[in-house]
mmCIF file of C-alpha atoms in Angstrom:
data_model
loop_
_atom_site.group_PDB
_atom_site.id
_atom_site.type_symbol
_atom_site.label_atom_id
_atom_site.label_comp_id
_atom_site.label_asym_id
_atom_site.label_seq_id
_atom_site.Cartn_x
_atom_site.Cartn_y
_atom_site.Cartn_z
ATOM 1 C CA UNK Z 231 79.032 10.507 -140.822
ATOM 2 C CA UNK Z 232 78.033 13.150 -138.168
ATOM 3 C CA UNK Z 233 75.162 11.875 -137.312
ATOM 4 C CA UNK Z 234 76.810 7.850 -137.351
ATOM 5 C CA UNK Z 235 78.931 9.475 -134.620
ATOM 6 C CA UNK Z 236 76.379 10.945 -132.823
ATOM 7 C CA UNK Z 237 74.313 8.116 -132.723
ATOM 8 C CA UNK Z 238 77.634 6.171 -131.463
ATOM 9 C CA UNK Z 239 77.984 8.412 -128.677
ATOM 10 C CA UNK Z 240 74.526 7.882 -127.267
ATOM 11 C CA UNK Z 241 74.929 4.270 -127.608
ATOM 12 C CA UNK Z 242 77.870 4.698 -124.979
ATOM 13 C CA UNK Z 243 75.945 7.386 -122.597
ATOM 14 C CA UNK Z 244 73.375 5.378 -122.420
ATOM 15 C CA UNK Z 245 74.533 2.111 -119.744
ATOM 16 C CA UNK Z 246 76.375 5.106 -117.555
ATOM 17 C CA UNK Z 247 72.011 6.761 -117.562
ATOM 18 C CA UNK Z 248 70.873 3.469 -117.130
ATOM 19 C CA UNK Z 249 73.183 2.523 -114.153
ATOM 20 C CA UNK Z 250 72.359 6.246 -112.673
ATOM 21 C CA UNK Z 251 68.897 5.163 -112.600
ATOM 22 C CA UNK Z 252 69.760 1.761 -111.186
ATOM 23 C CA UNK Z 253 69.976 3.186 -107.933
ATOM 24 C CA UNK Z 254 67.408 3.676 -105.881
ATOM 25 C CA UNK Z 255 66.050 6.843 -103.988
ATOM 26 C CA UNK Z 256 66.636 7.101 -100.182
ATOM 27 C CA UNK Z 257 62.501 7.266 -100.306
ATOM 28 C CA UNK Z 258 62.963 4.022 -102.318
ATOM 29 C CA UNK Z 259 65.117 2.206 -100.319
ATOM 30 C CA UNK Z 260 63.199 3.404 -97.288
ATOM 31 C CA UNK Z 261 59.716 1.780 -99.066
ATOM 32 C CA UNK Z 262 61.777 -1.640 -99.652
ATOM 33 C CA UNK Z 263 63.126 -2.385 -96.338
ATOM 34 C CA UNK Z 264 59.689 -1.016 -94.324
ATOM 35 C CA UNK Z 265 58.740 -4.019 -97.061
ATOM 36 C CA UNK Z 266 61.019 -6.344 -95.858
ATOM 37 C CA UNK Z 267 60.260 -6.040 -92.083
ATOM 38 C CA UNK Z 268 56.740 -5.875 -92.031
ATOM 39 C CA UNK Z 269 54.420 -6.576 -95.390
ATOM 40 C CA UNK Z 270 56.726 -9.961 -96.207
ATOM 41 C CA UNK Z 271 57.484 -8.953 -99.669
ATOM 42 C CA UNK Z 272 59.496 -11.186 -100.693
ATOM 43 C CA UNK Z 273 60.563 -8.940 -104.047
ATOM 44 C CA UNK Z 274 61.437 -6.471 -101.600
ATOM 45 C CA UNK Z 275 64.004 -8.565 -99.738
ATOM 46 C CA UNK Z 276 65.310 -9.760 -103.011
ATOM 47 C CA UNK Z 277 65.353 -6.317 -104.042
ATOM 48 C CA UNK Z 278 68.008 -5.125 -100.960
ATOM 49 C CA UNK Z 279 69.785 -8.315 -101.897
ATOM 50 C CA UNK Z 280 68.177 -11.090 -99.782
ATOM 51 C CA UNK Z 281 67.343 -11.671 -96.269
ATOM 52 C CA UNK Z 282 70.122 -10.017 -93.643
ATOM 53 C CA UNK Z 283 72.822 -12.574 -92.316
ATOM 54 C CA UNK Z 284 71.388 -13.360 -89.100
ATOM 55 C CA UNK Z 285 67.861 -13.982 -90.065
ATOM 56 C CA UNK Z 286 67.400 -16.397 -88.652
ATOM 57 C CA UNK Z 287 69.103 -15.014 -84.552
ATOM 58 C CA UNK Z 288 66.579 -14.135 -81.593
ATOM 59 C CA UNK Z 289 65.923 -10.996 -83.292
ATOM 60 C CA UNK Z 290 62.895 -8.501 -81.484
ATOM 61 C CA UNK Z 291 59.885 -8.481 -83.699
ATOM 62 C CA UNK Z 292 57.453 -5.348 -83.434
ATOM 63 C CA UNK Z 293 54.434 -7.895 -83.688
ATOM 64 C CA UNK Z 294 55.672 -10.505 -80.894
ATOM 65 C CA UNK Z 295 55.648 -7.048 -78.651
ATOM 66 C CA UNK Z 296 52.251 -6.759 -79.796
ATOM 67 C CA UNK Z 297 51.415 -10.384 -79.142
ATOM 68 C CA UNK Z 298 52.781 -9.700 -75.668
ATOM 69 C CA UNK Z 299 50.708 -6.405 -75.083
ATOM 70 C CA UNK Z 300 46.909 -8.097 -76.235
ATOM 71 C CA UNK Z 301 47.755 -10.937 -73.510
ATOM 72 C CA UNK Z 302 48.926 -8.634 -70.986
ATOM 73 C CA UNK Z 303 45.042 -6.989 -71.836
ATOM 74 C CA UNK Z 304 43.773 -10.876 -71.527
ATOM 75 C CA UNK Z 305 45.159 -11.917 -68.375
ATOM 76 C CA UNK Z 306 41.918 -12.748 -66.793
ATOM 77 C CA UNK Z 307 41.335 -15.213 -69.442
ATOM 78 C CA UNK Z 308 44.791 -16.761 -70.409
ATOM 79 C CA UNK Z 309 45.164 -17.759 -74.197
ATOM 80 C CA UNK Z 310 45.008 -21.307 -75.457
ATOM 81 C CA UNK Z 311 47.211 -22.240 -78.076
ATOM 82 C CA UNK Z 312 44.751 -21.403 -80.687
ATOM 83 C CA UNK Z 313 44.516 -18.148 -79.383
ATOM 84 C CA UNK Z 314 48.217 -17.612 -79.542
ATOM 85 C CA UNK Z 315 48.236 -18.724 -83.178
ATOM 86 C CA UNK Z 316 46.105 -16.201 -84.158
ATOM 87 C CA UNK Z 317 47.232 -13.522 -82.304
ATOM 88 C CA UNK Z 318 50.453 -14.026 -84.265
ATOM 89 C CA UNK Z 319 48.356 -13.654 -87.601
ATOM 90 C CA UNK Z 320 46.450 -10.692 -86.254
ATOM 91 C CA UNK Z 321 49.892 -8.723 -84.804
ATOM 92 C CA UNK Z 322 51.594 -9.674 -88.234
ATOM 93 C CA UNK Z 323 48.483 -8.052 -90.117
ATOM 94 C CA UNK Z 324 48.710 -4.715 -88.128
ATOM 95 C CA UNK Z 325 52.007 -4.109 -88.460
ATOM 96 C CA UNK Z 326 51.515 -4.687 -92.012
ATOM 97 C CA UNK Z 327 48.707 -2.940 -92.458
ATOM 98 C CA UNK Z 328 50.738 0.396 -91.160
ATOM 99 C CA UNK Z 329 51.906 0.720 -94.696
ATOM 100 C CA UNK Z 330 54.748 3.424 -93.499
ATOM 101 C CA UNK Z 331 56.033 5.124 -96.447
ATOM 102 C CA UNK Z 332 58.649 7.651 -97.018
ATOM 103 C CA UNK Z 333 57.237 11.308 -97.497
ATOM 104 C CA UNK Z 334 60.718 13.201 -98.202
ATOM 105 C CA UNK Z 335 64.095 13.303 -97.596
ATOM 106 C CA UNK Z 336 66.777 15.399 -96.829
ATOM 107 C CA UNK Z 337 70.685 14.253 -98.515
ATOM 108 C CA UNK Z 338 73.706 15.644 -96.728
ATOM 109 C CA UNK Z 339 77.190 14.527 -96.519
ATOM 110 C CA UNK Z 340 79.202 13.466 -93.471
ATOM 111 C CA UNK Z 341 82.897 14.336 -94.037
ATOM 112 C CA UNK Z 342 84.706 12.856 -91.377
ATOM 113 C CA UNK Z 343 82.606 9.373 -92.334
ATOM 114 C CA UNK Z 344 83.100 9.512 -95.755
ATOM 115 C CA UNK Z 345 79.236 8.955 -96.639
ATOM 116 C CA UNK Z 346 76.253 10.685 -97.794
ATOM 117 C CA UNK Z 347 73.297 10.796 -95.077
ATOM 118 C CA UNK Z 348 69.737 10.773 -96.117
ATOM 119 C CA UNK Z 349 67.220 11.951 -93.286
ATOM 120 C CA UNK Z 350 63.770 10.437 -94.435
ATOM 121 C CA UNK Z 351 60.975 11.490 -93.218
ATOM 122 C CA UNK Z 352 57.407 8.794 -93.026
ATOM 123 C CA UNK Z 353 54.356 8.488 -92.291
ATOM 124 C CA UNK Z 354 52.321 5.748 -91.054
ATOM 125 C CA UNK Z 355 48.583 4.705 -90.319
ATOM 126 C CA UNK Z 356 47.808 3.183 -87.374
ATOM 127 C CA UNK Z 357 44.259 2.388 -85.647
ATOM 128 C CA UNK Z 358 43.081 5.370 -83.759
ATOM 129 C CA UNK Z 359 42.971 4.148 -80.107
ATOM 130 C CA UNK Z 360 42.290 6.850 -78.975
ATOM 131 C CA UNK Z 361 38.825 6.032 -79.211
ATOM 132 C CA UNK Z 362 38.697 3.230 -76.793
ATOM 133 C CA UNK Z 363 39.298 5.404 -74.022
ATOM 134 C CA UNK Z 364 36.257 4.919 -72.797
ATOM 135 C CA UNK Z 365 36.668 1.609 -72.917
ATOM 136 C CA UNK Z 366 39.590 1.716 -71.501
ATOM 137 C CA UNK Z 367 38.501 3.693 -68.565
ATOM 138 C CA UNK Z 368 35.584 1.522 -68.089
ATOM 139 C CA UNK Z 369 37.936 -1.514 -67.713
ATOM 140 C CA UNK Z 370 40.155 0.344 -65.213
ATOM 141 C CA UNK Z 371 37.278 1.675 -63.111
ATOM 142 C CA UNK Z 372 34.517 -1.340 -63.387
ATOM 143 C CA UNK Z 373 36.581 -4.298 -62.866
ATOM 144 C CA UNK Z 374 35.042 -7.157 -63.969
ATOM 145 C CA UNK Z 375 35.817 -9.330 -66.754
ATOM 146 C CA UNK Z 376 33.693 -7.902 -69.340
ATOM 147 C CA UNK Z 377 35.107 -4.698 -69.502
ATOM 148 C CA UNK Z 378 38.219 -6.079 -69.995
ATOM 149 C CA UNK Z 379 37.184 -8.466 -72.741
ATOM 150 C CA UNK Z 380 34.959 -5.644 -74.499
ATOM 151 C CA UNK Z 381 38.074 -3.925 -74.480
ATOM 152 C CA UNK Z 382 40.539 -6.318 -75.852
ATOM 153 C CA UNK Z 383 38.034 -7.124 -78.738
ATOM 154 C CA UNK Z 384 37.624 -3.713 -79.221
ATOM 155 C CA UNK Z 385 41.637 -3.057 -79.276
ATOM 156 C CA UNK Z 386 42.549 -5.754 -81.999
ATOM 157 C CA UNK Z 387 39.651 -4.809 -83.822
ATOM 158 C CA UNK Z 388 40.633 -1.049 -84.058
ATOM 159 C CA UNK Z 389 43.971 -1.961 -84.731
ATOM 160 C CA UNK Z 390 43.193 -4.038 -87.865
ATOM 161 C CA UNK Z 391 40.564 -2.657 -89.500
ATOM 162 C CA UNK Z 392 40.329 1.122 -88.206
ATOM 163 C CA UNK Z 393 39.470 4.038 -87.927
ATOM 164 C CA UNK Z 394 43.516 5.155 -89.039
ATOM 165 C CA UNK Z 395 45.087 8.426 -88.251
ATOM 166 C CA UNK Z 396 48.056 9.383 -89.460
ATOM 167 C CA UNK Z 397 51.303 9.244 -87.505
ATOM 168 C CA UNK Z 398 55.027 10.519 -88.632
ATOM 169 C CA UNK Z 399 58.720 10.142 -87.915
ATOM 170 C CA UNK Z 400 62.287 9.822 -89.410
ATOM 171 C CA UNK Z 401 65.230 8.140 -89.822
ATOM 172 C CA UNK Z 402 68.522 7.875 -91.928
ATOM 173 C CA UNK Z 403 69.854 5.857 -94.232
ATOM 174 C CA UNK Z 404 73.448 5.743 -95.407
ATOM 175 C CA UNK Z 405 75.327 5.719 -98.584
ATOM 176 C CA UNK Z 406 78.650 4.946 -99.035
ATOM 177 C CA UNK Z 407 81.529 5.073 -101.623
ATOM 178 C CA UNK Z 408 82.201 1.496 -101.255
ATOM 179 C CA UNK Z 409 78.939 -0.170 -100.983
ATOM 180 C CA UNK Z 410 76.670 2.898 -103.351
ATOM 181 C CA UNK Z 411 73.133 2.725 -102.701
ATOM 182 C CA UNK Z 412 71.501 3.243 -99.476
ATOM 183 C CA UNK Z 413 71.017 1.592 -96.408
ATOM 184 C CA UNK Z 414 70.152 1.535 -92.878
ATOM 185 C CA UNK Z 415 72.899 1.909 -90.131
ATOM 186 C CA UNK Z 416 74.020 -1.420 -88.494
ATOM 187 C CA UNK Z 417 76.683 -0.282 -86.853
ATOM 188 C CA UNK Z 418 75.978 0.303 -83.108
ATOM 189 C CA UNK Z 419 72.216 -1.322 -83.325
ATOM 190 C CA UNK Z 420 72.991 -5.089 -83.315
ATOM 191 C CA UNK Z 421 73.032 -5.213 -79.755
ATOM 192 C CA UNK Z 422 69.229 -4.112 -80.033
ATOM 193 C CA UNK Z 423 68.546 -7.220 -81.652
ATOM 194 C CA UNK Z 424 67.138 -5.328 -84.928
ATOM 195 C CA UNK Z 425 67.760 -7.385 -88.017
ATOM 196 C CA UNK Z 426 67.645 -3.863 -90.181
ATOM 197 C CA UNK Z 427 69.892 -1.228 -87.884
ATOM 198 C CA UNK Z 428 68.231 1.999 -87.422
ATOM 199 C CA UNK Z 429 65.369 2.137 -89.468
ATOM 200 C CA UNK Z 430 63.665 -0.653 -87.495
ATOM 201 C CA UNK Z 431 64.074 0.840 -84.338
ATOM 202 C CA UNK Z 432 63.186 4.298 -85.496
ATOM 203 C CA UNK Z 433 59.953 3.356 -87.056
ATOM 204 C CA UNK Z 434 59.330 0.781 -84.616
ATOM 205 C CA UNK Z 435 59.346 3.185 -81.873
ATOM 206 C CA UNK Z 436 56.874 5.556 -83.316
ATOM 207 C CA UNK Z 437 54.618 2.217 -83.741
ATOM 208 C CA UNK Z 438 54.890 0.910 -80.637
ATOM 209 C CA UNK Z 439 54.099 4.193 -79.343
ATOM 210 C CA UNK Z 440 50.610 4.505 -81.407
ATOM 211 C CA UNK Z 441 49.793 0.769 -80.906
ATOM 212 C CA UNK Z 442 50.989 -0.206 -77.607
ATOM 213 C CA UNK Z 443 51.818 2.688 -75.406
ATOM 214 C CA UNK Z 444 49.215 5.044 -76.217
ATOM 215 C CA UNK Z 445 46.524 2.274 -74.524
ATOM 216 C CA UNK Z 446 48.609 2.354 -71.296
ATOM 217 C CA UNK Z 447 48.650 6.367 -71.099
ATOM 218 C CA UNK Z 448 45.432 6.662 -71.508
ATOM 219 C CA UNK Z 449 44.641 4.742 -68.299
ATOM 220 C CA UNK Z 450 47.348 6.514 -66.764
ATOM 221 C CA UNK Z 451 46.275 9.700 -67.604
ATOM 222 C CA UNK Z 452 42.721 9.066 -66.280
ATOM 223 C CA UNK Z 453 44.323 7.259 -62.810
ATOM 224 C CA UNK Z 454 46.561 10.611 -62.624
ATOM 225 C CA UNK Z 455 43.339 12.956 -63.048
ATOM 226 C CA UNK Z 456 41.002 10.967 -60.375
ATOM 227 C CA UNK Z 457 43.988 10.883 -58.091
ATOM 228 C CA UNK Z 458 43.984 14.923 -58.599
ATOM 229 C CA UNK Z 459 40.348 15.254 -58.347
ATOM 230 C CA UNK Z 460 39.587 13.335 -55.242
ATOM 231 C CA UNK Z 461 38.427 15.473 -52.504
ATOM 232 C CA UNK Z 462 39.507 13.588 -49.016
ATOM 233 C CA UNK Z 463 35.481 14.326 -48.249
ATOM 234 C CA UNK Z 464 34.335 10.784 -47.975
ATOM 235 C CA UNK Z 465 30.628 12.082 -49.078
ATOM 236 C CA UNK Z 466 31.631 13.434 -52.679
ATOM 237 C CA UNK Z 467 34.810 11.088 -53.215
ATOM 238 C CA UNK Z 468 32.903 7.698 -52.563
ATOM 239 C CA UNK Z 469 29.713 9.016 -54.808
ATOM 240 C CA UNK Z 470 32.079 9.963 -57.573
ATOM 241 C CA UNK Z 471 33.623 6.412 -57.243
ATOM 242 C CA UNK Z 472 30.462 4.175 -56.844
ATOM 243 C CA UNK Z 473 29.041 6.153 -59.888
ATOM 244 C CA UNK Z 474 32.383 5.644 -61.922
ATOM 245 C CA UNK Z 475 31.889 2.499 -61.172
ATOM 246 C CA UNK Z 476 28.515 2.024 -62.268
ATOM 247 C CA UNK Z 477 29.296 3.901 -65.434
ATOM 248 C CA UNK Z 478 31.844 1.553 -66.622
ATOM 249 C CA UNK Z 479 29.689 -1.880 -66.144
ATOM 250 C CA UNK Z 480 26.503 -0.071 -67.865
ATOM 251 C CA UNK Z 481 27.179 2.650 -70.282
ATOM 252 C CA UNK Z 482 30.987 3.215 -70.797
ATOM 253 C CA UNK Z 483 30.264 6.465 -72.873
ATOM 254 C CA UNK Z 484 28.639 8.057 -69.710
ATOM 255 C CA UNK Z 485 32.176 8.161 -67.746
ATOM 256 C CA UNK Z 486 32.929 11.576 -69.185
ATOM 257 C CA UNK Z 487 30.001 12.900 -67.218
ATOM 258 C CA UNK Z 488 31.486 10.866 -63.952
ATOM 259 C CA UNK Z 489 35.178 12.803 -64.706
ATOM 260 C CA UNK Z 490 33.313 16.188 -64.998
ATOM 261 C CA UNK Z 491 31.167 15.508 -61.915
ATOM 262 C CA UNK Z 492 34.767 14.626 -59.927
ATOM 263 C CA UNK Z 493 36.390 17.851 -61.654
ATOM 264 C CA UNK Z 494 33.417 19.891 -60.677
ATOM 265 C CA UNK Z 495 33.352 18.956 -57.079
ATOM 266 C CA UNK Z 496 37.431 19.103 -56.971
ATOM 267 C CA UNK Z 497 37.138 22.921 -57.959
ATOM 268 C CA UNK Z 498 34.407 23.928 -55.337
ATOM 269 C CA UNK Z 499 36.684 22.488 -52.813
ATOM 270 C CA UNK Z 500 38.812 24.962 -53.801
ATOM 271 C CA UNK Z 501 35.622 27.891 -53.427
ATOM 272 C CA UNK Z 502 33.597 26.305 -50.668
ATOM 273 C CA UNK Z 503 33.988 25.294 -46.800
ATOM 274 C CA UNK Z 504 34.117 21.660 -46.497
ATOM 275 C CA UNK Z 505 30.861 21.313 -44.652
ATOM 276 C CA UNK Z 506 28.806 23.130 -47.624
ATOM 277 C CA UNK Z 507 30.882 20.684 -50.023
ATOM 278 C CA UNK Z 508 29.522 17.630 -47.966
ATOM 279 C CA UNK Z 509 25.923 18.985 -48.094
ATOM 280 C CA UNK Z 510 26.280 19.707 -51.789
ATOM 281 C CA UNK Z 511 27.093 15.879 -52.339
ATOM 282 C CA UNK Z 512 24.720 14.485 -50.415
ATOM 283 C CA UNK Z 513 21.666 17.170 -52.363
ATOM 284 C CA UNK Z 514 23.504 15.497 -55.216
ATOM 285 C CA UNK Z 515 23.165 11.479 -54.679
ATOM 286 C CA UNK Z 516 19.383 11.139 -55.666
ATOM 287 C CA UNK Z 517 20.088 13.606 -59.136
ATOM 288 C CA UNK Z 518 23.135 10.987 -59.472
ATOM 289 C CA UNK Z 519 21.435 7.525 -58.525
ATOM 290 C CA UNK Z 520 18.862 8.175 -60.995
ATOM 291 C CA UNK Z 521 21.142 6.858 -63.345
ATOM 292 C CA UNK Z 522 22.321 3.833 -61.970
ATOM 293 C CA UNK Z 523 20.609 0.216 -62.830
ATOM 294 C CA UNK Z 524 20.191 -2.124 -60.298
ATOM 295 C CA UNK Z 525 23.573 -4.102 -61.073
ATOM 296 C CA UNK Z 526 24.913 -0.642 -59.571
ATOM 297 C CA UNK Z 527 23.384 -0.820 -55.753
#
């Protein structure tokens, strides 16, 4: 009889432990809504309950920004509609291929809400862009055409396909006593335009910072550092720039030796008259002209 009553009272624990388990992790939820947005799983979407309400509203999309950024880098050739098609394909695969996932989380209550608060921290990969820089500062410094379509290719190329690095962030999801389970913050975000509250624009922002911004820095960064280095002695400043130049139509790698020749000369400004500077650059052309082709004269 004991153990009939035992047996009795597991039967009953046991839809209370299976509706315990029903509910997801924030890490979980986290996984099924980065889903959702990006890797159009439809299980996922299912799994949170179906698409959000206003689906189908001008929403912002992190791959039409991307679509918008690899024109911006193809101005000088303006895409056909072809193009535009599969730029669409290509941003969609990117963001996809991010495959952010949830690392940890932290679960703390908020009193004066009423909910529990999970801070989730992710990771992402993203292609390392880093390595088009010189690239990049070949198609700021040579400008012609073909630097800027070598870089282009070279940016969507990187993008999908690698070399990844790792990037990280965070971002909260909510839990409530009415609605159990967690999910992402709405309130205050809909005027974003985000279909999924907070966690889109929190992980989109650490995207759009490795796969868009990070491209424009770069040049930015270099512009800053010639600016910096140039010094007002036509002789050196107009050799560093014909040999940047040069550099970035024939052999892009060999622009680090162009920003250490300009960061050289910018620090013996600093040591030397002006007048021994000038001679300096001028004892200096032949040593640097050896280098140059003759697209460079």
């Amino acid at each position: 009889m004991r153990r009939y009553a035992l047996c009795f009272l597991i039967v009953l624990a046991m839809p209370l432990r299976l509706a315990a388990a029903r509910e997801p992790t924030p890490e979980q939820t986290f996984d099924l809504l980065i889903k959702a947005m990006y890797e159009n799983d439809t299980g996922a979407v299912q799994a949170l309950g179906g698409p959000p309400a206003d689906a189908d509203t001008d929403t912002f999309t992190l791959p039409g920004l991307l679509v918008t950024r690899l024109e911006s880098l193809k101005r000088n050739t303006g895409p056909d509609a072809a193009d535009a098609s599969a730029h669409q394909t290509w941003a969609s695969d990117v963001v996809a291929g991010s495959r952010c996932r949830a690392e940890r989380s932290e679960i703390w209550h908020d009193v004066i809400a009423g909910t529990r608060v999970a801070d989730v921290h992710f990771t992402c990969r993203v292609g390392d862009v880093e390595r088009l820089r010189p690239l990049s500062d070949a198609a700021l410094f040579g400008g012609t055409d073909q630097g800027q379509e070598r870089l282009w290719k070279a940016y969507m190329t990187i993008l999908r396909d690698g070399p990844y690095r790792t990037i990280s962030g965070s971002t909260r999801l909510v839990s409530s006593a009415v609605d159990h389970g967690w999910q992402s913050a709405q309130d205050g975000y809909r005027g974003e335009r985000l279909r999924y509250g907070r966690i889109e624009r929190d992980v989109g922002e650490v995207l759009i910072e490795a796969l868009i911004m990070q491209l424009r820095d770069q040049s930015n960064e270099t512009m800053r550092t010639a600016i910096m280095h140039a010094t007002g002695l036509d002789e050196c400043d107009n050799l560093v720039d014909r040999h940047r130049r040069c550099m970035a139509r024939i052999a892009p790698q060999e622009l680090a030796g162009a920003h250490e020749l300009a960061r050289a000369l910018s620090t013996k400004h600093k040591e030397v008259s002006e007048t021994e500077l000038v001679q300096q650059c001028i004892a200096l052309r032949p040593r640097v002209e050896a280098l140059w082709n003759r697209d460079c004269r």
